[in-house]
Amino acid sequence: MKMKWRSFAGILLSLATAGTAHAAWPERAITLVVPFAAGGNTDSIARITAEWLTARLKQTVVVDNRPGANGAIAADYVARAKPDGYTLFMATAPQMAIVPYLQKVRYDPIKDFAPVSIVATNEFALAVHPSFAAKTLPELVSYVKAHPGQVAYASAGSGSVSHLTMAMFVKRAELSMIHAPYRGGAPAIADVVGGQVPMYFANVAEVLPYSTTNRLRIVATSGTKPSADLPGVKTVAEQGYPGFTTETWNGVAAPAGTPAEIVNKIADSLAEAGRNAEFGAKLAAIGVSVLCNTPEEFARKLVADNKLWSAAVKESGASLD
């Protein structure tokens, strides 16, 4: 009985010590791993987020860029990191819901991470060259149906969000089109602006500078509601395709097994950011919308997106292996 009591007392002591350790977090710098090189949109979102968390958590949050393998290198690094709250991931929809279905990866996007909060979202816009014979989505569909297998659309590459979004729409609208994949969004949009390819389903931030200068015409957006950046442009759903919606996002995730107290502390700090006008303005300036949802909401979104994008990848036949 004495031994049993000592064992029980030891468990209580270890739990108390663990609780104290979690309460003291953070005691040193935190690393926020980014799956792309410095200078892109995800990197910018990460730095805005790191600056906010540094001020709120009273410890430096350092951005660590680990590009490669379509973001899988960074994702795998975080998935295998010690779950102590000192290594976080600036996760994106592609790494967490598309790449695992395009190529072999060592991480499981659902099991190997603890979702914290989706910080920002970005919807997509179907942009056409001004010379293209369609000012609305129904007109575009009518034109393509009248010219089956003759009209091309650009994408940022096979299996990219731009490719899969357009592929899903092509299937939904029962169209026959030519896919013209590029090595990234920049050359794709350059050729659409130049008139070499008539259309591109790109994220709003990409096409906005060309839309405002009348070098591209936006015929639809992919969000659940019209984009504030594109007044007067209806969504795909509003133009005859109810339920059609896609978006990409950037969110903070931790390795699976990270204590709930730490996850919630970060999430609470980001929830505060979501209510902060200055934080939202910084994100808006780079073309994304602030969200900062809860860990539970992020987890549900992650499951839903894996279902959506895995089906899209399978249907498109895209592969990077």
Coordinates of C-alpha atoms in Angstrom, one line a residue:
M1 CA 0.0 0.0 0.0
K2 CA 2.9 2.3 0.9
M3 CA 4.5 1.7 -2.6
K4 CA 1.1 2.4 -4.3
W5 CA 0.8 5.6 -2.4
R6 CA 4.3 6.7 -3.3
S7 CA 3.6 5.9 -7.0
F8 CA 0.4 7.9 -6.9
A9 CA 2.2 10.8 -5.1
G10 CA 4.8 10.7 -7.8
I11 CA 2.2 11.0 -10.6
L12 CA 0.6 13.9 -8.8
L13 CA 4.0 15.6 -8.5
S14 CA 4.8 15.0 -12.2
L15 CA 1.5 16.5 -13.2
A16 CA 2.0 19.5 -11.0
T17 CA 5.5 20.0 -12.4
A18 CA 4.2 19.7 -16.0
G19 CA 1.5 22.2 -15.3
T20 CA 4.1 24.6 -13.9
A21 CA 6.3 24.1 -17.0
H22 CA 3.4 24.8 -19.4
A23 CA 2.3 27.9 -17.4
A24 CA 5.9 29.3 -17.7
W25 CA 5.9 28.9 -21.5
P26 CA 7.5 30.6 -23.3
E27 CA 10.8 30.9 -21.6
R28 CA 12.9 31.3 -24.8
A29 CA 12.6 32.2 -28.4
I30 CA 10.0 30.5 -30.6
T31 CA 10.7 29.4 -34.2
L32 CA 8.0 29.9 -36.9
V33 CA 8.9 27.7 -39.8
V34 CA 7.9 28.9 -43.3
P35 CA 7.7 26.5 -46.2
F36 CA 8.8 29.0 -48.8
A37 CA 11.7 31.4 -49.4
A38 CA 11.7 34.9 -48.0
G39 CA 9.9 37.6 -50.0
G40 CA 6.6 35.8 -50.9
N41 CA 3.1 36.2 -49.5
T42 CA 3.4 33.4 -47.0
D43 CA 6.7 34.8 -45.7
S44 CA 5.1 38.2 -45.4
I45 CA 2.1 36.8 -43.4
A46 CA 4.5 34.9 -41.2
R47 CA 6.5 38.0 -40.4
I48 CA 3.4 40.0 -39.6
T49 CA 2.2 37.1 -37.4
A50 CA 5.7 36.7 -35.7
E51 CA 5.8 40.4 -34.9
W52 CA 2.4 40.2 -33.3
L53 CA 3.2 37.1 -31.2
T54 CA 6.5 38.5 -30.1
A55 CA 4.8 41.5 -28.6
R56 CA 2.0 39.4 -26.9
L57 CA 4.0 36.4 -25.7
K58 CA 7.0 38.5 -24.5
Q59 CA 9.5 36.3 -26.3
T60 CA 11.0 36.7 -29.8
V61 CA 9.3 34.7 -32.5
V62 CA 11.9 34.0 -35.2
V63 CA 10.9 33.2 -38.8
D64 CA 12.8 30.3 -40.3
N65 CA 12.4 29.8 -44.1
R66 CA 12.8 26.2 -45.1
P67 CA 11.8 25.9 -48.8
G68 CA 11.8 22.8 -50.9
A69 CA 9.8 19.9 -52.1
N70 CA 6.7 22.1 -52.5
G71 CA 6.8 22.9 -48.8
A72 CA 7.0 19.3 -47.7
I73 CA 10.5 19.8 -46.2
A74 CA 9.2 22.4 -43.8
A75 CA 6.1 20.5 -43.0
D76 CA 8.0 17.3 -42.2
Y77 CA 10.5 19.3 -40.1
V78 CA 7.8 20.7 -37.9
A79 CA 5.9 17.4 -37.7
R80 CA 9.0 15.7 -36.2
A81 CA 9.9 18.6 -33.9
K82 CA 9.6 18.3 -30.1
P83 CA 6.0 19.3 -29.2
D84 CA 7.0 21.9 -26.6
G85 CA 5.6 25.0 -28.2
Y86 CA 9.0 26.3 -29.4
T87 CA 8.6 25.1 -33.0
L88 CA 5.5 26.3 -35.0
F89 CA 4.6 26.0 -38.7
M90 CA 3.2 28.7 -40.9
A91 CA 1.0 26.1 -42.7
T92 CA -0.7 26.7 -46.0
A93 CA -3.6 24.9 -47.7
P94 CA -1.3 23.3 -50.4
Q95 CA 1.1 21.7 -47.8
M96 CA -1.7 20.6 -45.6
A97 CA -4.4 19.5 -48.1
I98 CA -2.9 19.1 -51.6
V99 CA 0.8 18.2 -51.7
P100 CA 0.2 14.9 -49.7
Y101 CA -2.0 13.7 -52.6
L102 CA 0.4 14.9 -55.3
Q103 CA 3.7 13.4 -54.1
K104 CA 5.0 11.0 -51.4
V105 CA 5.5 12.8 -48.1
R106 CA 6.5 11.6 -44.6
Y107 CA 4.0 13.6 -42.7
D108 CA 0.2 13.2 -42.2
P109 CA -1.5 16.6 -42.4
I110 CA -4.3 15.5 -40.0
K111 CA -2.4 13.3 -37.4
D112 CA 1.0 15.0 -37.2
F113 CA -0.1 18.6 -36.4
A114 CA -2.0 20.5 -33.7
P115 CA -4.0 23.2 -35.5
V116 CA -3.8 26.6 -33.7
S117 CA -5.4 29.2 -35.9
I118 CA -5.9 30.1 -39.6
V119 CA -4.5 33.6 -39.7
A120 CA -5.4 34.7 -43.2
T121 CA -7.5 33.6 -46.2
N122 CA -7.3 34.4 -49.9
E123 CA -10.0 33.6 -52.5
F124 CA -9.5 33.2 -56.2
A125 CA -10.6 35.2 -59.2
L126 CA -11.2 34.0 -62.8
A127 CA -9.4 36.6 -64.9
V128 CA -9.6 36.8 -68.7
H129 CA -7.8 38.9 -71.2
P130 CA -9.8 42.0 -72.2
S131 CA -10.1 40.8 -75.8
F132 CA -11.8 37.6 -74.7
A133 CA -15.4 37.4 -75.8
A134 CA -16.9 37.1 -72.3
K135 CA -17.8 39.7 -69.7
T136 CA -19.6 37.3 -67.3
L137 CA -19.2 33.7 -66.3
P138 CA -22.3 32.5 -68.2
E139 CA -20.9 34.2 -71.3
L140 CA -17.5 32.5 -70.8
V141 CA -19.2 29.1 -70.4
S142 CA -21.3 29.6 -73.5
Y143 CA -18.2 30.6 -75.6
V144 CA -16.2 27.6 -74.4
K145 CA -19.1 25.2 -75.1
A146 CA -19.3 26.6 -78.6
H147 CA -15.6 25.9 -79.0
P148 CA -14.9 22.6 -77.3
G149 CA -11.3 21.6 -76.8
Q150 CA -10.1 24.9 -78.4
V151 CA -9.9 27.3 -75.4
A152 CA -7.0 27.1 -73.0
Y153 CA -6.6 28.2 -69.4
A154 CA -3.3 28.9 -67.6
S155 CA -2.3 27.7 -64.2
A156 CA 0.7 28.0 -61.8
G157 CA 1.5 24.4 -62.5
S158 CA 0.0 20.9 -62.4
G159 CA -1.6 20.3 -59.1
S160 CA -1.5 24.0 -58.0
V161 CA -4.6 25.6 -56.4
S162 CA -5.1 27.5 -59.6
H163 CA -5.1 24.3 -61.7
L164 CA -7.3 22.4 -59.4
T165 CA -9.8 25.2 -58.9
M166 CA -10.2 25.6 -62.7
A167 CA -10.3 21.8 -63.2
M168 CA -13.2 21.6 -60.7
F169 CA -15.1 24.3 -62.5
V170 CA -14.5 22.7 -65.9
K171 CA -16.0 19.5 -64.6
R172 CA -18.9 21.3 -62.8
A173 CA -19.7 23.3 -66.0
E174 CA -19.2 20.3 -68.2
L175 CA -16.6 22.0 -70.4
S176 CA -13.8 20.7 -72.6
M177 CA -10.6 22.9 -72.3
I178 CA -6.9 22.8 -72.7
H179 CA -4.7 23.1 -69.5
A180 CA -1.6 25.2 -70.0
P181 CA 0.6 24.7 -66.8
Y182 CA 3.4 27.2 -66.1
R183 CA 6.2 27.1 -63.6
G184 CA 4.6 29.4 -61.1
G185 CA 2.0 32.2 -61.1
A186 CA 4.2 35.0 -62.4
P187 CA 4.8 33.5 -65.9
A188 CA 1.2 32.4 -66.1
I189 CA -0.2 35.8 -65.4
A190 CA 2.3 37.4 -67.7
D191 CA 1.1 35.3 -70.6
V192 CA -2.6 36.0 -69.9
V193 CA -1.9 39.7 -69.7
G194 CA 0.1 39.4 -72.9
G195 CA -2.8 37.6 -74.6
Q196 CA -1.0 34.3 -75.2
V197 CA -3.5 32.4 -73.0
P198 CA -7.1 33.8 -72.5
M199 CA -7.7 33.0 -68.8
Y200 CA -6.3 32.2 -65.4
F201 CA -8.0 31.3 -62.1
A202 CA -5.5 33.1 -59.8
N203 CA -5.6 34.3 -56.3
V204 CA -7.1 37.8 -55.9
A205 CA -3.8 39.4 -54.8
E206 CA -2.2 38.2 -58.1
V207 CA -4.7 39.7 -60.4
L208 CA -5.8 42.8 -58.6
P209 CA -3.0 45.1 -60.0
Y210 CA -4.0 44.1 -63.5
S211 CA -7.7 44.4 -62.9
T212 CA -7.5 47.9 -61.6
T213 CA -5.5 49.0 -64.7
N214 CA -7.9 47.2 -67.1
R215 CA -5.2 44.8 -68.3
L216 CA -7.4 41.9 -67.1
R217 CA -11.1 41.4 -66.7
I218 CA -12.4 39.5 -63.7
V219 CA -15.6 37.5 -64.5
A220 CA -16.0 35.6 -61.1
T221 CA -14.5 35.0 -57.7
S222 CA -14.4 31.7 -55.8
G223 CA -15.3 32.9 -52.3
T224 CA -18.5 32.4 -50.3
K225 CA -19.3 36.1 -50.8
P226 CA -18.2 38.8 -53.2
S227 CA -14.7 40.1 -52.7
A228 CA -14.4 43.6 -51.2
D229 CA -11.4 44.1 -53.5
L230 CA -13.4 43.5 -56.6
P231 CA -16.7 45.4 -56.3
G232 CA -19.4 44.4 -58.7
V233 CA -17.9 41.0 -59.5
K234 CA -20.2 38.1 -58.6
T235 CA -19.0 34.8 -57.2
V236 CA -19.1 31.5 -59.2
A237 CA -21.9 30.4 -56.9
E238 CA -24.0 33.5 -57.6
Q239 CA -23.6 32.9 -61.4
G240 CA -25.3 29.5 -61.5
Y241 CA -23.0 27.1 -59.6
P242 CA -24.3 27.0 -56.0
G243 CA -21.9 25.6 -53.5
F244 CA -18.8 26.1 -55.7
T245 CA -16.1 27.8 -53.5
T246 CA -12.4 27.5 -53.0
E247 CA -9.9 29.5 -51.1
T248 CA -6.3 29.1 -49.8
W249 CA -5.2 30.0 -46.3
N250 CA -2.2 30.5 -44.0
G251 CA -2.4 29.2 -40.5
V252 CA -0.3 28.5 -37.4
A253 CA 0.1 24.9 -36.5
A254 CA 2.2 23.0 -33.9
P255 CA 3.5 19.5 -33.8
A256 CA 0.9 17.0 -32.6
G257 CA 1.2 16.4 -28.9
T258 CA 1.8 20.1 -28.1
P259 CA 0.1 20.8 -24.7
A260 CA -3.4 22.2 -25.1
E261 CA -2.5 25.1 -22.7
I262 CA 0.2 26.2 -25.1
V263 CA -1.9 25.8 -28.2
N264 CA -4.7 27.8 -26.5
K265 CA -2.3 30.6 -25.4
I266 CA -1.1 31.1 -29.0
A267 CA -4.7 30.9 -30.3
D268 CA -5.9 33.5 -27.8
S269 CA -3.1 35.8 -28.9
L270 CA -4.1 35.4 -32.5
A271 CA -7.8 35.8 -31.7
E272 CA -6.8 39.2 -30.3
A273 CA -5.0 39.9 -33.6
G274 CA -8.1 39.1 -35.5
R275 CA -9.9 42.0 -33.7
N276 CA -7.0 44.4 -34.2
A277 CA -7.5 46.9 -37.0
E278 CA -3.8 47.5 -37.6
F279 CA -3.1 43.8 -37.9
G280 CA -5.9 43.4 -40.3
A281 CA -4.7 46.3 -42.3
K282 CA -1.2 44.9 -42.7
L283 CA -2.7 41.7 -44.1
A284 CA -5.1 43.6 -46.4
A285 CA -2.1 45.5 -47.8
I286 CA -0.6 42.2 -49.1
G287 CA -4.0 41.1 -50.5
V288 CA -5.3 38.6 -47.9
S289 CA -8.1 38.7 -45.4
V290 CA -7.7 38.3 -41.7
L291 CA -9.5 35.3 -40.0
C292 CA -7.7 34.1 -36.8
N293 CA -10.2 31.4 -36.0
T294 CA -10.1 28.8 -33.1
P295 CA -8.1 25.5 -33.0
E296 CA -11.4 23.6 -33.3
E297 CA -12.5 25.6 -36.4
F298 CA -9.0 25.1 -38.0
A299 CA -9.2 21.4 -37.4
R300 CA -12.6 21.1 -39.1
K301 CA -11.4 23.2 -42.0
L302 CA -8.3 20.9 -42.3
V303 CA -10.5 17.8 -42.6
A304 CA -12.9 19.4 -45.0
D305 CA -10.1 20.7 -47.3
N306 CA -8.3 17.3 -47.3
K307 CA -11.6 15.8 -48.6
L308 CA -12.1 18.6 -51.2
W309 CA -8.6 18.8 -52.6
S310 CA -7.8 15.0 -52.5
A311 CA -10.8 14.5 -54.7
A312 CA -9.8 17.3 -57.0
V313 CA -6.3 15.9 -57.4
K314 CA -7.6 12.4 -58.1
E315 CA -10.1 13.8 -60.7
S316 CA -7.4 15.9 -62.4
G317 CA -4.9 13.1 -62.6
A318 CA -2.2 15.5 -61.4
S319 CA 1.0 14.1 -59.8
L320 CA 4.4 15.4 -58.9
D321 CA 6.1 12.0 -58.3

